[in-house]
Coordinates of C-alpha atoms in Angstrom, one line a residue:
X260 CA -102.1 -21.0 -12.7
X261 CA -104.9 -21.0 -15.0
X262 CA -104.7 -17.5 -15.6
X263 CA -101.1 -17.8 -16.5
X264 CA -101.5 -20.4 -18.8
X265 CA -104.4 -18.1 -20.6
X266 CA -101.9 -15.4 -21.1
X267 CA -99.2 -17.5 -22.7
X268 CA -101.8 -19.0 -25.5
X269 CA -102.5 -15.1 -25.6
X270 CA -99.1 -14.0 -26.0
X271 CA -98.6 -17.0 -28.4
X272 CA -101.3 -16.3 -30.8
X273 CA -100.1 -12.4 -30.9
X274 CA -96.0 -13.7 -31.8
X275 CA -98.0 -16.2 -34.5
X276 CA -100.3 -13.2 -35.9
X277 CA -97.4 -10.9 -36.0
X278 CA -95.2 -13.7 -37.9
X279 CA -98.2 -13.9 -40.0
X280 CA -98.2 -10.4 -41.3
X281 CA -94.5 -10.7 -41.8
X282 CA -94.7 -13.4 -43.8
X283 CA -97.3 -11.4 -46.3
X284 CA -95.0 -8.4 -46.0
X285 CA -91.8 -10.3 -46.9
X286 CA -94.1 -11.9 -50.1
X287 CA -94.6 -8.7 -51.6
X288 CA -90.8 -7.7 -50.7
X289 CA -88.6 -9.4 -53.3
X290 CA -84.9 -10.1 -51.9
X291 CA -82.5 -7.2 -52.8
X292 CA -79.6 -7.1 -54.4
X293 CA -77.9 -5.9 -51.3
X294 CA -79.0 -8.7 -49.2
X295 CA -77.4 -11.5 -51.7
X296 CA -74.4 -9.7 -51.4
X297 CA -74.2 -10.0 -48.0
X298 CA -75.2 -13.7 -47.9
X299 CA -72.5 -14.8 -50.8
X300 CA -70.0 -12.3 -48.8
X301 CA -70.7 -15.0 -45.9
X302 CA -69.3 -17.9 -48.0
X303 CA -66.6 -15.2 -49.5
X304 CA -65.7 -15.1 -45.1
X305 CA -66.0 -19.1 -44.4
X306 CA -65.6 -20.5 -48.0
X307 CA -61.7 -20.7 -47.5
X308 CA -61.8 -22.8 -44.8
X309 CA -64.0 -25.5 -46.2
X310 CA -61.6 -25.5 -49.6
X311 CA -58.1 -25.0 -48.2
X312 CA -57.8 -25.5 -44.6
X313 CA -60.4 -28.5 -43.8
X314 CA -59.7 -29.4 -47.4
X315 CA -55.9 -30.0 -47.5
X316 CA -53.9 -28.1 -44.7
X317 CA -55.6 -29.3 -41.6
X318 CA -54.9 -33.0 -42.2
X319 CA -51.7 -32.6 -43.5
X320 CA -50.5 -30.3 -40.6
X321 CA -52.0 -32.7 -37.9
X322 CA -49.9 -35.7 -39.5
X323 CA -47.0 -34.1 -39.8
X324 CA -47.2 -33.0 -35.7
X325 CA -48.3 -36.5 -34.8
X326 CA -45.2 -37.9 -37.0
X327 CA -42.7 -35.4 -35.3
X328 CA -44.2 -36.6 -31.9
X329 CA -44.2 -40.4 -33.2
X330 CA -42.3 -43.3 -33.4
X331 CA -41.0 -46.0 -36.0
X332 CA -42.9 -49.2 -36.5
X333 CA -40.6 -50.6 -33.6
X334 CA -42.3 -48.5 -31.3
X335 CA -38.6 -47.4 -30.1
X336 CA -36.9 -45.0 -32.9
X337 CA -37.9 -41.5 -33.3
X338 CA -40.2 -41.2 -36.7
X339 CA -37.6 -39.9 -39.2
X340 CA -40.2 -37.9 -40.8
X341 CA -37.3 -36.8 -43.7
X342 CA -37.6 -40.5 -45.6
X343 CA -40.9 -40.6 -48.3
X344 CA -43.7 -42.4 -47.2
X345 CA -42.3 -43.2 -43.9
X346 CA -44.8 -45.2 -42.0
X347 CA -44.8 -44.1 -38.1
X348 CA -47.3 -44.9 -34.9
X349 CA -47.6 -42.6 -32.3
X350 CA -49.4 -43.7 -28.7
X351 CA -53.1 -42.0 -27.7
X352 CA -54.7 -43.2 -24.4
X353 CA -52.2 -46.5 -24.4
X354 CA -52.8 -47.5 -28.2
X355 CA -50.2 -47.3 -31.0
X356 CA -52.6 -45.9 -33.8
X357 CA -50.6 -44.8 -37.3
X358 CA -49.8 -41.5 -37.8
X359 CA -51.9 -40.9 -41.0
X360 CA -54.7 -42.3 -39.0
X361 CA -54.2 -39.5 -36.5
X362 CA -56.0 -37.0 -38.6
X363 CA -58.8 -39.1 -40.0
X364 CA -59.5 -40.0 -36.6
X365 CA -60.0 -36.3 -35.4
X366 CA -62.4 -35.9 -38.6
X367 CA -64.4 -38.1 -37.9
X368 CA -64.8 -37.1 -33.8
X369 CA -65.5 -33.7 -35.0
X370 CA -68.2 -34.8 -37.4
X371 CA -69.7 -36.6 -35.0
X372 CA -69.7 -33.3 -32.3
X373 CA -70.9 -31.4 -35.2
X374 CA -74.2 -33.3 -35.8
X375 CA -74.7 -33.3 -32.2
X376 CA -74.2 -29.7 -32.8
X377 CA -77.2 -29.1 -35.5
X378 CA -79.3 -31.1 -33.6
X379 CA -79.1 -28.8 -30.8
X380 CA -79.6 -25.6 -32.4
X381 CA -80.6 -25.8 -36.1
X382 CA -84.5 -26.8 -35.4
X383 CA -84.8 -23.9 -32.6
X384 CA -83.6 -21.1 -36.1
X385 CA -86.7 -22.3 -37.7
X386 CA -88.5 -20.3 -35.0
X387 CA -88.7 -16.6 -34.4
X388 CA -85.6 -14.1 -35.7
X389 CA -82.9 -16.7 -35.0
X390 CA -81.4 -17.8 -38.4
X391 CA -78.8 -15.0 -38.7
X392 CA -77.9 -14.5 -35.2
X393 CA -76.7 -18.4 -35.2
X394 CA -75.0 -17.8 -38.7
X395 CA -73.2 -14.9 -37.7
X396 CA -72.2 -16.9 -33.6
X397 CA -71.0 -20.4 -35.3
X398 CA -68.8 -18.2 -37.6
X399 CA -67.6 -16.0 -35.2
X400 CA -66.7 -18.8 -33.1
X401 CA -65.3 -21.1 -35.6
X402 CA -63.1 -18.0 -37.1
X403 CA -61.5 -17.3 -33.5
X404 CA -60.8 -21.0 -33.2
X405 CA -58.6 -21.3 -36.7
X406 CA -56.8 -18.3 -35.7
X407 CA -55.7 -20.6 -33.2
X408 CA -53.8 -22.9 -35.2
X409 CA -50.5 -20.0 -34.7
X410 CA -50.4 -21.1 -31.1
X411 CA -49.5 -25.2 -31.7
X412 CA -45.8 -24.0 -31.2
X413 CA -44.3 -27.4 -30.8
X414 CA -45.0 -30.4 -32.2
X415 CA -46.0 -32.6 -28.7
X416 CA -49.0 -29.9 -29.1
X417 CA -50.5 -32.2 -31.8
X418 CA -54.1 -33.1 -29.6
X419 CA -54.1 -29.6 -28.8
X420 CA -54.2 -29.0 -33.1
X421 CA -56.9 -31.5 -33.2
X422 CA -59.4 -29.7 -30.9
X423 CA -58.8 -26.6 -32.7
X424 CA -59.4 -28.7 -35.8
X425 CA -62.7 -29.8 -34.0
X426 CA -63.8 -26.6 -32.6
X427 CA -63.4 -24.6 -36.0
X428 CA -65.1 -27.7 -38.1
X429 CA -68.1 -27.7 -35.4
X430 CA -68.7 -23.9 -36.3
X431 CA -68.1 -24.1 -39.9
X432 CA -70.6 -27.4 -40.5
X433 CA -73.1 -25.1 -37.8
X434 CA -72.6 -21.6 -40.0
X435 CA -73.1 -23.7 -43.4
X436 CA -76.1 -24.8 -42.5
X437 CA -77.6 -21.3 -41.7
X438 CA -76.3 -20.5 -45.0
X439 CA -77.7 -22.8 -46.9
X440 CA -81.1 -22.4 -45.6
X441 CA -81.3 -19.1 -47.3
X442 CA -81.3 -20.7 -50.7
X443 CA -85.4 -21.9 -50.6
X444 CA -86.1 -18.6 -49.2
X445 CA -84.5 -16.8 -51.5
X446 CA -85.9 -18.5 -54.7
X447 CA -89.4 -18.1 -52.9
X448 CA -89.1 -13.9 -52.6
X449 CA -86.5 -13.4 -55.9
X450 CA -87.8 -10.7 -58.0
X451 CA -89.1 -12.8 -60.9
X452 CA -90.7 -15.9 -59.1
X453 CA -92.6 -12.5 -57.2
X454 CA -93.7 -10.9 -60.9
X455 CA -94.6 -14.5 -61.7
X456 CA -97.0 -15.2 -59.1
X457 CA -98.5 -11.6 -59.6
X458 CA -99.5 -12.9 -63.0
X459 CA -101.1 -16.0 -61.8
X460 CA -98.5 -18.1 -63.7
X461 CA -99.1 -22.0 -63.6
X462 CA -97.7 -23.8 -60.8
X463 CA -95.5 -25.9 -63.5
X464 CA -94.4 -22.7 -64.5
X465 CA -93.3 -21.7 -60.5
X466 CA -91.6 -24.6 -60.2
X467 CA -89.6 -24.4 -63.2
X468 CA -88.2 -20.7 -62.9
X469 CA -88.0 -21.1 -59.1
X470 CA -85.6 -24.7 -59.8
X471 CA -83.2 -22.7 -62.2
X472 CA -83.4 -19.5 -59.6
X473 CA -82.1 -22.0 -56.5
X474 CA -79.7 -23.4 -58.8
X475 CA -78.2 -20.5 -59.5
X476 CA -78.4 -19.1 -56.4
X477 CA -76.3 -22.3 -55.7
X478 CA -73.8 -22.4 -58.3
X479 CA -72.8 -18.6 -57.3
X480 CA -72.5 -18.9 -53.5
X481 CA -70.7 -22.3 -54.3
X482 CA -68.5 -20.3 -56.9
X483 CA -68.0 -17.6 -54.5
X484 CA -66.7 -19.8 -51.8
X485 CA -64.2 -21.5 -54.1
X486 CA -62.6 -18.2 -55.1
X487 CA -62.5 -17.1 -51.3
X488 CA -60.8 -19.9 -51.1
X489 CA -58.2 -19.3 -54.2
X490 CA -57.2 -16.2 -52.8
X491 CA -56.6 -17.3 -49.6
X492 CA -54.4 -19.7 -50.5
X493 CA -52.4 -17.4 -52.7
X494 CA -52.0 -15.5 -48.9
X495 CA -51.0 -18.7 -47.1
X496 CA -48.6 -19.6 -50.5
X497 CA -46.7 -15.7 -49.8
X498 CA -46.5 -16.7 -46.0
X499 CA -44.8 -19.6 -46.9
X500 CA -42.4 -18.0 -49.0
X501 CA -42.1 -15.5 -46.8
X502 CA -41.0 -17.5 -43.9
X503 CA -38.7 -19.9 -46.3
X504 CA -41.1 -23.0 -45.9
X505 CA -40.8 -23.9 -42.2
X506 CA -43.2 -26.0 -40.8
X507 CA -44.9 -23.5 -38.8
X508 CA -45.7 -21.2 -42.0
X509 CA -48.4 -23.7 -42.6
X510 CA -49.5 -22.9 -39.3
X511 CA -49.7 -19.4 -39.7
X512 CA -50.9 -19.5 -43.3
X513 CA -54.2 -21.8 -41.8
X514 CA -54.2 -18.6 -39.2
X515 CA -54.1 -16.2 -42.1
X516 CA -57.7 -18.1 -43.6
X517 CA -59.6 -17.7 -39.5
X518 CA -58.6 -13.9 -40.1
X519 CA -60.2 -13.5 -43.3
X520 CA -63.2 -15.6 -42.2
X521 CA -63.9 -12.9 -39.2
X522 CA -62.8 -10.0 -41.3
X523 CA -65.5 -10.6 -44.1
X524 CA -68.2 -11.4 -41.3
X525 CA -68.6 -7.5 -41.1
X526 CA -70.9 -7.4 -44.6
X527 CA -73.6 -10.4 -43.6
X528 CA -73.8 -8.9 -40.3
X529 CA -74.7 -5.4 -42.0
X530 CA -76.6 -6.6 -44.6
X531 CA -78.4 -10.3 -44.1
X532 CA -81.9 -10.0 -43.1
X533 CA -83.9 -11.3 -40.8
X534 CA -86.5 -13.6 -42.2
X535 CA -88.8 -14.6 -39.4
X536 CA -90.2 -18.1 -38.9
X537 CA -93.1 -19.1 -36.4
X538 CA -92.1 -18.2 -33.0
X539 CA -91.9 -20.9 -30.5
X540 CA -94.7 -21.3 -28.1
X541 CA -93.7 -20.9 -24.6
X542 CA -94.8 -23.9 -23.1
X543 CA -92.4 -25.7 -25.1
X544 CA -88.9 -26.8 -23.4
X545 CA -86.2 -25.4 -25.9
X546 CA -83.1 -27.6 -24.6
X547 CA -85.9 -30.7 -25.5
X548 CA -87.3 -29.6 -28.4
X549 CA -84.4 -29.5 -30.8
X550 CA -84.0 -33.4 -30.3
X551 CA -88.1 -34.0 -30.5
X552 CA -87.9 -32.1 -33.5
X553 CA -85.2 -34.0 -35.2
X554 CA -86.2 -37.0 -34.2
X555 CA -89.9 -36.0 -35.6
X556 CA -88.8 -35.1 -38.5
X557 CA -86.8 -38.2 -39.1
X558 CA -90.0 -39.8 -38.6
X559 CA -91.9 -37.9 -41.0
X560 CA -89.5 -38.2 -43.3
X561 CA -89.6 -41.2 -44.1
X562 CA -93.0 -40.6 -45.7
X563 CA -90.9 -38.0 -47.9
X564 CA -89.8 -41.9 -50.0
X565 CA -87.6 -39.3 -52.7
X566 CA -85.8 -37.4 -49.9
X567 CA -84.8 -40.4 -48.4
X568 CA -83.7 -41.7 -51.4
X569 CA -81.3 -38.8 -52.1
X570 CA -80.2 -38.4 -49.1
X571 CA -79.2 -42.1 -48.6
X572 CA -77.3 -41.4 -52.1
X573 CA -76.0 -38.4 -50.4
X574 CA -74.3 -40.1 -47.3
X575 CA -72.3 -41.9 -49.7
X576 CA -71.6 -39.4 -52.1
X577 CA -70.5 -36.5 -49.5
X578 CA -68.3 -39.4 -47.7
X579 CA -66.2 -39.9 -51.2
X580 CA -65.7 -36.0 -51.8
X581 CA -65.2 -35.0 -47.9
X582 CA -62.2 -37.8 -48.2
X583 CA -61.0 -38.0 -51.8
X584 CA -59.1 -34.0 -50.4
X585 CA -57.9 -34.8 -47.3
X586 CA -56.7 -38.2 -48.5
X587 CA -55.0 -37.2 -51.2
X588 CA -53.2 -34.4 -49.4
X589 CA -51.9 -37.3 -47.3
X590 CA -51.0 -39.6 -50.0
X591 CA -49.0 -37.0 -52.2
X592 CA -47.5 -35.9 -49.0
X593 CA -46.3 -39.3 -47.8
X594 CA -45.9 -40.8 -51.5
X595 CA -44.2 -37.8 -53.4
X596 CA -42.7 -35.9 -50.3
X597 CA -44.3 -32.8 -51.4
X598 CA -43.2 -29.9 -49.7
X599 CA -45.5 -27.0 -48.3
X600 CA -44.9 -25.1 -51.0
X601 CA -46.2 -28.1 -53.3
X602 CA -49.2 -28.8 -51.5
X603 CA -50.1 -24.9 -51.2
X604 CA -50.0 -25.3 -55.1
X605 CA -52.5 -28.3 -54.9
X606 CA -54.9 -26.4 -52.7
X607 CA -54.9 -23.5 -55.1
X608 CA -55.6 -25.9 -58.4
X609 CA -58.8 -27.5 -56.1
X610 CA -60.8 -24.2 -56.2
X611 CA -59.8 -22.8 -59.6
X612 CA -61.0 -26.0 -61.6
X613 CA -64.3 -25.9 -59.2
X614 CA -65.2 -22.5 -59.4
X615 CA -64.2 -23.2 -63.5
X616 CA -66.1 -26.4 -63.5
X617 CA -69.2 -25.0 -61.4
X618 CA -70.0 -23.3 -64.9
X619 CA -68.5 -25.6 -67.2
X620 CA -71.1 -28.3 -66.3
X621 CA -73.8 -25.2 -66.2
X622 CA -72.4 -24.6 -69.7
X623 CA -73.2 -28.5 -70.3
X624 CA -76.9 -28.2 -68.5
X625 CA -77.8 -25.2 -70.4
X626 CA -76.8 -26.7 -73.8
X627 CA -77.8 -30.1 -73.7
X628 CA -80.6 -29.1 -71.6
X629 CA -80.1 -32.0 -68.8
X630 CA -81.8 -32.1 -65.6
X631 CA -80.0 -31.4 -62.3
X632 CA -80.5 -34.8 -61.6
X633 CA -79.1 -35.8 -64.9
X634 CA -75.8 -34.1 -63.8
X635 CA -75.5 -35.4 -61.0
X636 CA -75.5 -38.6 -61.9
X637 CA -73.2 -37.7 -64.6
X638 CA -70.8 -36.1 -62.0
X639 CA -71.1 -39.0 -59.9
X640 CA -70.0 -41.2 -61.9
X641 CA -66.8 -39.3 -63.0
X642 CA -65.8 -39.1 -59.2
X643 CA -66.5 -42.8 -59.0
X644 CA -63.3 -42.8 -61.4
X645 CA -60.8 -41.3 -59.3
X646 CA -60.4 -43.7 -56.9
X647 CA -60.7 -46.4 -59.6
X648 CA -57.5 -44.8 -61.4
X649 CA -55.3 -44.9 -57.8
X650 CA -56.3 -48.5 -57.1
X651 CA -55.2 -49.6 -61.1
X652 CA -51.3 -48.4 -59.2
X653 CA -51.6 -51.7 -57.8
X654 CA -51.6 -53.7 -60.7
X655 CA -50.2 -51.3 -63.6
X656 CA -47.1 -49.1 -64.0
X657 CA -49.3 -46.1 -63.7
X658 CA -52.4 -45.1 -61.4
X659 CA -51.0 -42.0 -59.0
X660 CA -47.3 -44.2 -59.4
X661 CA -45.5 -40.7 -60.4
X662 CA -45.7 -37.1 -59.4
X663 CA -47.5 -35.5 -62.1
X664 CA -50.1 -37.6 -62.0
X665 CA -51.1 -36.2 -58.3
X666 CA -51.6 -32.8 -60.0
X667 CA -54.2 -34.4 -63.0
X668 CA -55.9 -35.6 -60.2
X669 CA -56.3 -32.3 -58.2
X670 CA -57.7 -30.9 -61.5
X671 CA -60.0 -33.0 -62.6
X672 CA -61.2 -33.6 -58.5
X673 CA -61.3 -29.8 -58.8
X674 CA -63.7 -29.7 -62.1
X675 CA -65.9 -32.2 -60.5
X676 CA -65.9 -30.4 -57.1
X677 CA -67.6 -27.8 -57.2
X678 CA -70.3 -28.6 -59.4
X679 CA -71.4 -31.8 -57.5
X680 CA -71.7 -29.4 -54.3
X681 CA -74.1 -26.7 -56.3
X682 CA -76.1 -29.1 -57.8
X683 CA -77.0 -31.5 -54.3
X684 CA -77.6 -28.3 -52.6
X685 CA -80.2 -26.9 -55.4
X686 CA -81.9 -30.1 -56.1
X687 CA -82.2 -31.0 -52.5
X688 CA -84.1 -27.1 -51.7
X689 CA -86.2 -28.1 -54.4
X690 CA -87.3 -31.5 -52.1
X691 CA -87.8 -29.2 -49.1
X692 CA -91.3 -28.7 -47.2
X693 CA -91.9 -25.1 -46.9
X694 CA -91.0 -23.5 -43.4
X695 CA -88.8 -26.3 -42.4
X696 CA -85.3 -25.1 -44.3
X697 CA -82.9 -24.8 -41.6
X698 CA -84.3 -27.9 -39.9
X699 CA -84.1 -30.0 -43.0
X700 CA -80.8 -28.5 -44.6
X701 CA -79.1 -29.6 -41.2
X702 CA -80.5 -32.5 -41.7
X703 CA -78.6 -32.9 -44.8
X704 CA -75.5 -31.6 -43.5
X705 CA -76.0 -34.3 -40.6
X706 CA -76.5 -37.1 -43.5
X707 CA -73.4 -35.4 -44.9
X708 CA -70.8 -35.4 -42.2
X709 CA -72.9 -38.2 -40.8
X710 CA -71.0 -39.9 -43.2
X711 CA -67.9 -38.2 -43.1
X712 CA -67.5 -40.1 -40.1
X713 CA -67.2 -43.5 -41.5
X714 CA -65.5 -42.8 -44.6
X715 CA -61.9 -41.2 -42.8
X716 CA -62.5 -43.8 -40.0
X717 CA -63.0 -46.6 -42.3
X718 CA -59.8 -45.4 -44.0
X719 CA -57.8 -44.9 -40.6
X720 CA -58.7 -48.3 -40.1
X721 CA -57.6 -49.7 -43.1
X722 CA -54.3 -47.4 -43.4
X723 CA -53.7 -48.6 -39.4
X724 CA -53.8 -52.3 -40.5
X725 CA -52.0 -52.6 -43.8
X726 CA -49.7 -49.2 -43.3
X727 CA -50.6 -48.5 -46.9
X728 CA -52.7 -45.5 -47.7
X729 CA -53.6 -46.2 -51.1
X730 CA -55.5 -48.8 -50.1
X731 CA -57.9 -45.9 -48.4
X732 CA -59.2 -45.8 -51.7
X733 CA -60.9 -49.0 -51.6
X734 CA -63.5 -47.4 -49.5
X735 CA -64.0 -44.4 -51.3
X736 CA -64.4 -46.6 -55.2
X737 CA -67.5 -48.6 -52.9
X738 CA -69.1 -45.6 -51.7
X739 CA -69.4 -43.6 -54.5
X740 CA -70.4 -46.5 -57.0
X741 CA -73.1 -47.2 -54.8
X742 CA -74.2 -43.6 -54.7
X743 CA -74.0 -43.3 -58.1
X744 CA -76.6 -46.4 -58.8
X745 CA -78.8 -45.1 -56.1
X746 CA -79.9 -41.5 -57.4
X747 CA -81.0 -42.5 -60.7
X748 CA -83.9 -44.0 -58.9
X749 CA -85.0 -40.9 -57.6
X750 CA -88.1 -39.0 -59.1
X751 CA -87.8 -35.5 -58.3
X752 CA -91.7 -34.7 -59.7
X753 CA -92.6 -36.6 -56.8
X754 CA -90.5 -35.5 -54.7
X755 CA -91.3 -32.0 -54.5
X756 CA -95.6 -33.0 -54.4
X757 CA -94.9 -34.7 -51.4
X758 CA -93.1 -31.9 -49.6
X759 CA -96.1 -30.1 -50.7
X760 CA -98.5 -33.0 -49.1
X761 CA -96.1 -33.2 -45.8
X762 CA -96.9 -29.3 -45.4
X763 CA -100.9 -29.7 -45.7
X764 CA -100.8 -32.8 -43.5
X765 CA -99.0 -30.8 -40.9
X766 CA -101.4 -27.6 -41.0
X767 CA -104.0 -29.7 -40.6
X768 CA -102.8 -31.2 -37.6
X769 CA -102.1 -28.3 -36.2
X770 CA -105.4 -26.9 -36.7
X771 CA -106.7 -30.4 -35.3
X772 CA -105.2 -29.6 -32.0
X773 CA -105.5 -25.8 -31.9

């Protein structure tokens, strides 16, 4: 027994010295060109459905199955789904719930599976050769499971929809993660942070170039995904046509966007490296130790004061633009009676102002020469106006009270969409400890659909009791008010010295117990 516990500390210390000398080799290897191709071709595969089918198709398609399957507010007559804004319940495990609470509800079960999900798997990639193997599964997985949507063939099939909707949302929050965790890396081994450290360059210096280096890196993947997602929805927009706007051409457009996703899977697969990380030791219990080492870090991070500070502002913020798409879909669908056609035109507005605006506020940065925490806030607080402007259609004869004004608000959600996105992501790489990447961008992926539970339950709720979806909008105006007042107090200076601390007070504890 003894001996075989000599042998594992053995065979650990060789898989630690070999990650070692990878890690010096991979220094003095800057990314290539090739391998960035590969990683933005991933969000080229999965971008679409994050824009168009989570975005706008997916809770449109689950209302309109739920309202076919439904009943009137008497509980008795068949929903006539033909009348605008027709306000139906349908009947899940013995409760009435309202059909445009249908799909909020399945969002926010799938959220909830999906940070289940990270917890269980995105700590275990920060060990050993393990990131791009559970990129490449989740996306796999979750591209086979939106193919799926062509098989709902009648509308009673609606619960069947949702756990495809669940399945393919679980793999694409998974897959994202993975993805984003190659941003830090990245601006760590790019080419001129490499020639940089080669010529001794201040540490203010590193910082600075590696900052605009992750931000870029951001603002393109980002970019990348929103065109994915354009073109895309030109494809679902000439299967509608082609199949003279039935129903189920939604479904087989939403097919359409899992076939691209496992089509374009073949470039990361070729091209995406492997970047190993410190292999696990084998005493440790790997079904445990994804929950120890969330809960850990949870722990720990609350010594990291500025990343909890962001991403408290984050929970809110992601809540506001995770539901401001799928909300809107429903209330121009209800509202306006916008066919399929109509919303396919929507969801191709969304990601041509965002991969526009991604460099239109770049533009902005660049010339005014703001900080990315300066643009956030900025961006923030033009969100925060959105919802404003729908709830003033209470009061005043305008305020999303006519058609057109649906389509202003897709384009300016649009500008704002995108950039927001690129910007979080950079500035939060910036705040993370070295060697803890996946572990902490699924953290703030968790912090993000974390709250993307609440914000489409909280509006199911509030849709269920009053039957009026505008009023969905309530929640969102809070949220993202409060977000907006809570960044500015963040100090990102700080922020990044104690990531540096949090890695030195971790190596020595580790040599402490070694």
């Amino acid at each position: 027994m003894e001996r075989e516990s000599t042998l594992q500390i053995l065979q650990d210390e060789k898989n630690i010295a070999t990650y070692n000398e990878s890690i010096i080799n991979e220094d003095k290897q800057p990314v290539t060109s090739k391998e960035l191709k590969g990683w933005y071709l991933h969000n080229f595969a999965c971008g679409a459905y994050d824009v168009a089918i989570a975005g706008f198709f997916a809770p449109v398609l689950l209302e309109k199955l739920a309202s076919k399957s439904g009943y009137e507010l008497d509980r008795v007559t068949p929903c006539d789904t033909l009348v605008p804004n027709h306000k139906c319940v349908i009947k899940i495990a013995g409760v009435y719930i309202d059909t445009d609470s249908f799909s909020f509800y399945v969002v926010s079960l799938s959220v909830l599976l999906q940070s289940l999900l990270l917890i269980s798997c995105t700590s275990l990639a920060d060990h050993g050769a393990n990131r791009k193997k559970f990129l490449l599964f989740f996306s796999t997985v979750g591209a086979v499971a939106t193919i799926c949507y062509a098989l709902v063939f009648k509308p009673e099939w609606y619960l069947f929809a949702g756990i495809i909707t669940i399945v393919s949302n679980c793999c694409f929050g998974a897959a994202y993660v993975f993805h984003l965790a190659h941003i830090p890396i990245f601006s760590r081994i790019y080419p001129e942070v490499l020639l940089l450290k080669k010529s001794n360059a201040s540490s203010e210096k590193l910082l600075e170039v590696e900052e605009k280096i992750s931000t870029k890196l951001s603002a393109n993947t980002t970019g990348v995904g929103f065109v994915a997602g354009l073109l895309v929805v030109f494809g679902g927009l000439g299967i509608v046509l082609a199949l003279n706007s039935s129903d189920y051409s939604l479904q087989i457009a939403m097919s359409f966007g899992g076939g691209w996703w496992l089509i374009w899977l073949i470039f990361p697969f070729l091209w995406l490296k492997e970047h190993p990380e410190p292999p696990l030791p084998s005493t440790v219990n790997k079904f445990l130790y994804p929950y120890k080492r969330i809960f850990k870090t949870m722990k720990k991070a609350r010594k990291l004061k500025q990343i909890t500070i962001f991403l408290t502002s984050w929970f809110l913020l992601s809540d506001g633009i995770n539901t401001i798409g799928p909300l809107a879909a429903l209330f121009g669908s209800k509202t306006f009676n916008l066919t399929e056609v109509q919303l396919i035109i929507l969801a191709i507005i969304v990601p041509s102002c965002a991969a526009i605006g991604i460099y239109i506020f770049y533009f902005i940065e660049k010339l005014f020469k703001f900080t990315t925490k300066t643009m956030i806030i900025i961006i923030s607080i033009m969100l925060t106006l959105l919802p404003a402007y729908t709830l003033l259609g209470f009061f005043l004869p305008f305020g999303m009270r006519h058609n057109w004004e649906i389509w202003l608000f897709v384009v300016y959600f649009g500008l704002c969409l995108g950039s927001i996105q690129a910007y979080s992501q950079s500035l939060f790489s910036r705040l993370i400890p070295k060697g803890h990447e996946s572990e902490f961008f699924s953290l703030y992926l968790i912090t993000a659909k974390g709250s993307s539970t609440l914000g489409p339950m909280l509006s199911g709720i509030v849709t269920s009791a009053t039957h009026e979806i505008r009023n969905g909008f309530w929640v969102l105006f809070v949220m993202l008010s409060i977000s907006s007042v809570i960044v500015m107090t963040l100090v990102v200076d700080i922020g990044i010295k104690e990531s540096e601390d949090f890695v030195k007070d971790e190596i020595e504890e580790q040599s402490e117990q070694s």
